[in-house]
Coordinates of C-alpha atoms in Angstrom, one line a residue:
M1 CA 64.1 52.1 -25.3
A2 CA 61.3 50.1 -27.0
P3 CA 59.7 51.8 -30.0
S4 CA 56.4 53.5 -29.3
P5 CA 53.3 51.6 -30.6
V6 CA 52.2 54.8 -32.3
A7 CA 55.5 55.4 -34.2
G8 CA 54.6 57.2 -37.4
Y9 CA 51.2 58.3 -36.1
H10 CA 50.1 61.5 -34.5
A11 CA 46.7 62.4 -33.3
G12 CA 44.8 64.8 -35.5
R13 CA 46.9 64.6 -38.7
S14 CA 48.1 62.2 -41.3
V15 CA 51.8 61.2 -41.2
G16 CA 53.7 59.6 -44.0
I17 CA 54.7 56.0 -43.3
R18 CA 56.9 53.6 -45.2
V19 CA 55.1 50.6 -46.6
P20 CA 56.9 47.7 -48.4
R21 CA 55.6 47.5 -52.0
R22 CA 54.5 44.2 -53.4
P23 CA 53.8 43.2 -57.0
G24 CA 50.2 43.7 -58.0
T25 CA 49.3 46.1 -55.2
S26 CA 48.4 49.7 -54.9
I27 CA 50.1 51.4 -51.9
S28 CA 49.0 54.5 -50.0
T29 CA 51.8 56.1 -48.1
M30 CA 49.6 58.1 -45.8
A31 CA 48.0 57.0 -42.5
T32 CA 44.5 57.8 -43.8
G33 CA 41.3 55.9 -44.5
T34 CA 42.5 54.8 -48.0
R35 CA 42.8 51.1 -48.1
T36 CA 45.6 49.1 -49.6
T37 CA 44.0 47.0 -52.2
C38 CA 44.8 44.5 -54.9
P39 CA 43.4 45.5 -58.2
T40 CA 43.5 42.0 -59.5
P41 CA 44.1 38.6 -57.9
T42 CA 47.8 37.7 -57.8
T43 CA 49.2 34.3 -58.9
N44 CA 49.7 33.1 -55.3
G45 CA 46.0 33.7 -54.7
R46 CA 46.5 36.0 -51.7
C47 CA 44.8 39.1 -53.1
V48 CA 41.2 39.7 -54.0
R49 CA 39.8 42.7 -55.9
G50 CA 38.9 45.5 -53.5
V51 CA 40.0 43.5 -50.4
P52 CA 42.9 44.8 -48.3
E53 CA 45.9 42.5 -47.6
H54 CA 47.9 43.2 -44.5
S55 CA 51.0 41.0 -43.8
G56 CA 51.9 42.8 -40.5
P57 CA 50.8 41.8 -37.0
P58 CA 47.0 42.0 -36.7
F59 CA 47.1 43.8 -33.3
D60 CA 49.7 46.6 -34.0
F61 CA 48.7 50.2 -33.9
G62 CA 48.4 50.6 -37.7
S63 CA 45.9 47.8 -37.9
V64 CA 43.8 49.1 -35.0
H65 CA 44.0 52.6 -36.5
R66 CA 42.7 51.4 -39.9
A67 CA 39.9 49.5 -38.2
W68 CA 38.9 52.7 -36.4
L69 CA 38.8 54.6 -39.7
D70 CA 36.5 51.9 -41.1
C71 CA 34.3 51.9 -38.0
R72 CA 33.7 55.6 -37.8
R73 CA 32.3 55.9 -41.3
G74 CA 28.6 56.6 -41.3
K75 CA 28.4 56.8 -37.5
G76 CA 27.6 60.6 -37.6
N77 CA 27.0 62.0 -34.2
S78 CA 27.0 58.7 -32.3
P79 CA 27.6 59.5 -28.6
S80 CA 29.6 56.3 -28.2
R81 CA 31.9 57.4 -31.0
W82 CA 32.4 60.8 -29.6
R83 CA 33.2 59.4 -26.1
F84 CA 35.8 57.2 -27.7
E85 CA 37.3 59.9 -29.8
A86 CA 37.4 62.5 -27.0
D87 CA 40.7 60.8 -26.0
L88 CA 41.4 59.0 -29.2
E89 CA 45.1 58.2 -29.1
R90 CA 45.0 57.0 -25.5
N91 CA 42.0 54.8 -26.2
L92 CA 43.6 53.3 -29.3
I93 CA 46.9 52.6 -27.4
R94 CA 44.9 51.0 -24.6
L95 CA 43.0 48.8 -27.1
V96 CA 46.3 47.8 -28.7
D97 CA 47.8 46.9 -25.4
E98 CA 44.7 44.8 -24.4
L99 CA 44.7 42.9 -27.7
Q100 CA 48.5 42.2 -27.6
S101 CA 48.4 41.0 -24.0
R102 CA 45.1 39.1 -24.6
R103 CA 43.4 41.0 -21.8
Y104 CA 40.7 42.4 -24.1
Q105 CA 37.1 41.7 -23.1
P106 CA 34.0 43.1 -24.8
S107 CA 32.1 45.8 -23.0
P108 CA 28.4 45.6 -22.1
S109 CA 26.0 46.1 -25.1
V110 CA 22.8 48.1 -25.3
C111 CA 19.8 45.9 -26.0
F112 CA 16.6 47.2 -27.5
A113 CA 13.8 46.0 -29.7
T114 CA 12.7 46.9 -33.2
D115 CA 9.5 46.0 -35.0
Q116 CA 10.7 46.8 -38.6
P117 CA 10.3 44.5 -40.4
K118 CA 9.8 42.0 -37.6
R119 CA 10.0 42.4 -33.8
R120 CA 13.5 41.3 -32.7
E121 CA 16.3 42.1 -30.3
I122 CA 19.1 44.4 -31.4
F123 CA 22.4 44.5 -29.5
A124 CA 24.4 47.7 -30.0
A125 CA 28.1 47.1 -29.1
A126 CA 30.2 49.8 -27.6
F127 CA 32.3 51.8 -30.1
R128 CA 35.6 50.2 -29.0
D129 CA 34.1 46.8 -29.6
R130 CA 33.0 47.8 -33.0
V131 CA 36.6 48.8 -33.8
V132 CA 37.7 45.3 -32.8
H133 CA 34.9 43.7 -34.9
H134 CA 36.2 45.6 -38.0
L135 CA 39.8 44.6 -37.1
L136 CA 38.9 40.9 -37.0
V137 CA 36.8 41.0 -40.2
R138 CA 39.6 42.8 -42.1
Q139 CA 42.0 40.0 -41.2
L140 CA 39.6 37.1 -42.0
E141 CA 37.8 38.6 -45.0
P142 CA 40.4 38.1 -47.8
Y143 CA 40.4 34.3 -47.4
W144 CA 36.6 34.0 -47.1
E145 CA 36.0 36.4 -50.0
R146 CA 37.9 34.0 -52.3
R147 CA 35.9 31.1 -51.0
F148 CA 32.4 32.6 -51.1
I149 CA 30.2 31.7 -54.1
H150 CA 29.3 34.5 -56.5
D151 CA 25.7 34.5 -55.5
S152 CA 26.1 34.9 -51.8
Y153 CA 24.8 38.4 -50.9
A154 CA 24.7 40.8 -47.9
C155 CA 27.7 42.3 -46.0
R156 CA 29.9 42.0 -49.1
R157 CA 31.3 44.7 -51.4
G158 CA 29.1 45.0 -54.4
K159 CA 26.7 42.4 -53.0
G160 CA 23.9 44.5 -51.5
T161 CA 20.2 44.4 -51.9
L162 CA 20.0 46.0 -55.3
A163 CA 22.6 43.6 -56.7
A164 CA 20.6 40.6 -55.3
V165 CA 17.4 41.9 -56.9
N166 CA 19.1 42.4 -60.2
R167 CA 20.5 38.8 -60.0
V168 CA 17.1 37.3 -59.2
Q169 CA 15.6 39.1 -62.2
Q170 CA 18.5 37.8 -64.4
F171 CA 17.8 34.3 -63.1
I172 CA 14.1 34.6 -64.1
R173 CA 15.1 35.5 -67.7
Q174 CA 17.6 32.8 -68.0
A175 CA 15.5 30.0 -66.4
T176 CA 12.5 30.9 -68.6
G177 CA 14.5 31.3 -71.8
N178 CA 13.5 35.0 -71.8
G179 CA 9.9 34.1 -71.5
S180 CA 9.8 31.2 -74.0
A181 CA 9.4 28.5 -71.3
R182 CA 7.7 28.1 -67.9
A183 CA 9.9 28.1 -64.8
W184 CA 9.3 27.7 -61.1
F185 CA 11.0 29.2 -58.0
L186 CA 11.5 27.9 -54.5
H187 CA 11.9 30.5 -51.7
L188 CA 13.1 29.1 -48.4
D189 CA 13.9 30.8 -45.1
I190 CA 15.9 29.5 -42.2
R191 CA 14.0 29.6 -38.9
S192 CA 15.3 32.2 -36.4
F193 CA 18.7 32.0 -38.1
F194 CA 20.9 34.3 -35.9
V195 CA 19.4 33.0 -32.7
N196 CA 20.1 29.4 -33.7
I197 CA 23.7 29.7 -34.9
D198 CA 25.7 27.0 -33.0
K199 CA 28.7 28.7 -31.6
A200 CA 30.8 25.5 -31.4
V201 CA 30.2 24.8 -35.1
L202 CA 31.0 28.4 -36.1
L203 CA 34.3 28.4 -34.2
A204 CA 35.3 25.1 -35.8
I205 CA 34.6 26.6 -39.2
L206 CA 36.6 29.7 -38.5
E207 CA 39.6 27.8 -37.0
S208 CA 39.6 25.3 -39.9
G209 CA 39.7 28.3 -42.3
L210 CA 42.7 29.8 -40.5
E211 CA 44.5 26.5 -40.6
R212 CA 43.8 26.0 -44.4
Q213 CA 45.2 29.4 -45.3
R214 CA 48.2 29.0 -43.0
H215 CA 47.7 32.5 -41.6
P216 CA 50.9 33.6 -39.8
W217 CA 48.9 35.1 -37.0
A218 CA 46.4 32.2 -36.7
N219 CA 46.7 31.8 -33.0
D220 CA 46.0 35.5 -32.3
L221 CA 43.0 35.5 -34.6
Q222 CA 41.6 32.3 -33.2
W223 CA 41.8 33.8 -29.7
L224 CA 40.0 36.9 -30.8
S225 CA 37.4 35.0 -32.7
R226 CA 36.6 32.9 -29.6
C227 CA 36.6 36.0 -27.5
I228 CA 33.9 37.6 -29.6
V229 CA 31.8 34.6 -30.5
S230 CA 31.8 33.0 -27.0
R231 CA 30.8 36.3 -25.4
D232 CA 27.3 36.2 -23.9
P233 CA 25.7 39.5 -24.9
C234 CA 22.9 39.0 -22.5
L235 CA 25.2 38.8 -19.4
D236 CA 25.3 42.5 -18.5
A237 CA 23.4 44.2 -21.4
H238 CA 21.6 47.5 -20.7
R239 CA 18.0 46.7 -21.7
I240 CA 16.1 49.7 -23.0
G241 CA 12.4 49.9 -23.6
A242 CA 9.4 47.8 -22.6
E243 CA 9.2 46.4 -26.2
L244 CA 11.8 43.8 -25.3
N245 CA 9.2 42.0 -23.3
A246 CA 7.2 41.5 -26.5
V247 CA 10.0 39.8 -28.4
P248 CA 9.0 36.1 -29.0
A249 CA 11.0 33.6 -27.0
H250 CA 12.3 31.8 -30.2
K251 CA 13.7 35.1 -31.5
S252 CA 15.5 36.0 -28.2
L253 CA 19.0 35.2 -27.1
Y254 CA 17.9 35.2 -23.5
G255 CA 17.4 31.6 -22.6
T256 CA 19.8 30.1 -25.2
G257 CA 22.4 29.4 -22.5
N258 CA 25.2 31.1 -24.6
V259 CA 25.4 27.9 -26.6
R260 CA 23.6 29.3 -29.6
G261 CA 23.0 32.7 -31.1
L262 CA 24.8 35.7 -32.4
P263 CA 23.7 39.3 -31.5
I264 CA 21.9 41.1 -34.4
G265 CA 23.4 44.5 -34.8
N266 CA 27.1 43.6 -34.6
Y267 CA 29.2 44.0 -37.8
S268 CA 31.0 40.7 -37.0
S269 CA 27.7 38.8 -36.8
Q270 CA 26.9 39.7 -40.4
F271 CA 30.2 38.4 -41.6
F272 CA 30.0 35.3 -39.4
A273 CA 26.6 34.6 -40.9
N274 CA 28.1 34.4 -44.4
V275 CA 30.9 32.2 -43.1
Y276 CA 28.5 29.9 -41.3
L277 CA 26.2 29.4 -44.4
D278 CA 29.1 29.0 -46.8
R279 CA 29.0 25.3 -46.3
L280 CA 25.4 25.3 -47.5
D281 CA 26.3 27.4 -50.5
Q282 CA 29.1 25.0 -51.5
F283 CA 26.8 22.1 -51.0
V284 CA 24.1 23.5 -53.3
K285 CA 26.4 24.7 -56.0
H286 CA 29.0 21.9 -56.1
D287 CA 27.2 18.8 -54.7
L288 CA 23.7 19.4 -55.9
R289 CA 25.1 21.4 -58.9
H290 CA 22.0 23.7 -59.0
K291 CA 22.6 26.5 -61.5
Y292 CA 20.0 29.1 -60.4
Y293 CA 20.7 29.5 -56.7
L294 CA 21.0 32.7 -54.6
R295 CA 21.3 33.4 -50.9
Y296 CA 20.7 36.8 -49.1
V297 CA 21.6 36.1 -45.4
D298 CA 19.0 33.4 -44.5
D299 CA 16.8 33.8 -47.6
L300 CA 17.3 31.2 -50.3
V301 CA 16.0 31.3 -53.8
L302 CA 16.2 28.5 -56.3
L303 CA 14.8 28.4 -59.9
D304 CA 14.2 25.5 -62.2
R305 CA 11.9 24.5 -65.0
D306 CA 11.0 21.3 -63.1
P307 CA 9.1 21.8 -59.8
E308 CA 9.8 18.2 -58.7
R309 CA 13.5 18.9 -58.9
L310 CA 13.0 21.9 -56.6
L311 CA 11.2 19.7 -54.1
E312 CA 14.2 17.3 -54.1
R313 CA 16.5 20.3 -53.5
E314 CA 14.4 21.4 -50.6
N315 CA 14.6 18.0 -48.9
A316 CA 18.4 17.8 -49.5
I317 CA 18.9 21.4 -48.1
A318 CA 16.7 20.6 -45.0
T319 CA 18.7 17.5 -44.3
F320 CA 22.1 19.2 -44.8
L321 CA 21.1 22.1 -42.5
Q322 CA 20.0 19.8 -39.7
R323 CA 23.0 17.4 -40.0
E324 CA 25.9 19.9 -40.6
L325 CA 24.8 23.3 -39.2
R326 CA 22.0 22.3 -36.7
L327 CA 19.5 24.6 -38.3
A328 CA 16.0 24.1 -39.7
L329 CA 13.9 25.6 -42.5
N330 CA 10.9 27.8 -41.6
P331 CA 7.9 26.0 -43.1
G332 CA 5.7 29.0 -42.8
A333 CA 7.9 31.1 -45.2
R334 CA 8.3 28.4 -47.9
V335 CA 6.9 29.4 -51.3
L336 CA 6.9 27.2 -54.4
A337 CA 5.2 28.9 -57.4
P338 CA 5.7 29.8 -61.1
T339 CA 8.0 32.7 -61.8
S340 CA 5.2 34.3 -63.7
N341 CA 3.6 35.0 -60.3
G342 CA 6.5 37.2 -59.3
I343 CA 9.1 36.5 -56.6
D344 CA 8.4 38.5 -53.4
I345 CA 11.9 39.1 -51.9
L346 CA 14.1 42.0 -50.6
G347 CA 11.3 44.5 -50.7
Y348 CA 10.2 44.0 -54.3
M349 CA 7.9 41.8 -56.3
I350 CA 10.3 40.7 -59.1
H351 CA 9.0 39.8 -62.5
R352 CA 10.9 39.0 -65.7
E353 CA 10.6 42.4 -67.2
H354 CA 9.7 44.6 -64.3
R355 CA 9.7 44.9 -60.5
L356 CA 7.3 46.6 -58.2
L357 CA 7.7 47.8 -54.6
R358 CA 6.2 45.4 -52.1
R359 CA 2.7 46.5 -51.0
R360 CA 3.7 46.1 -47.4
T361 CA 6.5 48.6 -47.9
V362 CA 4.2 51.1 -49.5
R363 CA 1.7 50.8 -46.7
R364 CA 4.5 51.3 -44.1
F365 CA 5.6 54.5 -45.9
E366 CA 2.0 55.8 -45.9
Q367 CA 1.7 55.1 -42.2
R368 CA 4.9 56.9 -41.4
L369 CA 3.9 59.9 -43.4
R370 CA 0.5 60.1 -41.6
K371 CA 2.3 59.8 -38.3
S372 CA 4.7 62.6 -39.2
G373 CA 1.8 64.7 -40.4
A374 CA -0.1 64.2 -37.1
L375 CA 3.0 65.5 -35.2
M376 CA 3.5 68.6 -37.5
V377 CA -0.2 69.6 -38.2
K378 CA -2.4 70.1 -35.2
P379 CA -5.8 71.7 -34.8
Q380 CA -5.9 74.9 -32.8
G381 CA -9.4 76.3 -32.4
D382 CA -11.0 76.7 -35.8
R383 CA -7.7 76.5 -37.7
M384 CA -4.8 74.2 -38.4
V385 CA -1.4 75.0 -37.1
V386 CA 1.6 73.6 -38.9
R387 CA 4.9 73.3 -37.0
Y388 CA 8.3 72.5 -38.5
P389 CA 10.8 71.5 -35.8
P390 CA 14.2 71.2 -37.5
Q391 CA 14.9 67.8 -36.1
D392 CA 11.6 66.4 -37.2
V393 CA 11.9 67.9 -40.7
E394 CA 15.4 66.4 -41.1
R395 CA 14.2 63.0 -40.0
L396 CA 11.2 63.1 -42.4
L397 CA 13.3 64.2 -45.3
A398 CA 15.7 61.3 -44.7
M399 CA 12.9 58.9 -44.6
C400 CA 11.3 60.2 -47.8
M401 CA 14.7 60.1 -49.6
S402 CA 15.2 56.5 -48.5
Y403 CA 11.8 55.4 -49.8
R404 CA 12.3 57.4 -52.9
G405 CA 15.5 55.5 -53.6
L406 CA 13.5 52.2 -53.3
L407 CA 10.9 53.6 -55.7
H408 CA 13.5 54.7 -58.2
K409 CA 15.0 51.2 -58.5
G410 CA 11.6 49.7 -59.3
N411 CA 9.0 50.3 -62.0
S412 CA 7.0 52.7 -59.8
F413 CA 6.3 55.8 -61.9
H414 CA 2.9 56.5 -60.4
L415 CA 4.0 56.0 -56.9
M416 CA 7.0 58.3 -57.6
C417 CA 4.6 61.0 -58.8
R418 CA 2.4 60.5 -55.7
F419 CA 5.2 60.9 -53.1
S420 CA 7.8 63.0 -54.9
S421 CA 6.3 66.3 -53.8
V422 CA 6.3 65.5 -50.1
P423 CA 10.0 66.3 -49.3
T424 CA 10.0 69.4 -51.6
F425 CA 7.0 70.9 -50.0
I426 CA 8.4 70.5 -46.5
Q427 CA 11.8 71.8 -47.5
K428 CA 10.2 75.0 -49.0
E429 CA 8.1 75.6 -45.9
S430 CA 10.8 74.9 -43.4
T431 CA 13.2 77.3 -45.1
G432 CA 10.7 80.0 -45.9

């Protein structure tokens, strides 16, 4: 009898499994969410700090189970998650069978629009497809993490918004000699980046990466990459909300003919974005040899003491994007100015010695507070009636804590004093 694909696993509890130990690795012997990691890079270059290394088949039950553990983090009470986990073991086994037999096809997505910070389409994949996205990224990530430059941010461990803001501020200090010289910055943005990603170019980059690392399961991963990238999310998506009609045509995947564009909202799309622009990063750092360069998704920041050199870099980057990646810069978002003016990026106005929350972010917070107040405080005759529905209070508290975190990371003492009493007051009233 053939061994069961779930040998060593049982629904609802962790079961000890035997894992071969390798030099330089830390091994967990339980089928839990703990990742097998390499604390330091090994001599053969296969391990990266904090990045799991799996030598087994990419589509076995253990790999799919680990991907499910990654995927469920932070999903809370997502209906899609609960539907999948209602019959978890059967759904995982079915997913393993579809991947191993190459019968897997992504399910229809839910398409809706958001206007924060800009109006754009969001495609929410089914939970089973999110598991597959995590599965693929786990297999591809170790190689690309070794290749990415240090100053490529977003969708990487330890490379979030705050890390990018700190790095920009460090660049300002270094470029200006800690205030002893004048420096300039160039802020560039790629026009409609996710919508204009060329799928053929992306697949060629992914396949060449698998060939260079001589991955033992390269054929399987190439097939799954093509399956996810080539999928047209507009084909049978469930469109929700009339706001979709207000999305500008140049920011919509509808009409691209499935030749260009990745759906915003997919975990794999964020990873593929870094892979796609890695060529640009390598070009700027190694060909142009520009020292102060940082990229956060499609936002590029370059600093130099000579503004003419920054103009040369801009022309070289624009030419490279058009020739190699079939992208273009957004001229309306281009900024060339002294660093003493402050760099407006990632929600902050960043200066050499301090950073302030962007005014647009503060105004948005005030608008949302007023909107929440209008829902909770309503006139009734000659008096005001205050209502505290638990779900509205919970949502408002989460929003206030989010903005408070932004304020805490900037030099915003007066704004902190102005807004800090809002969640405390609501909490006292709602629990009284």
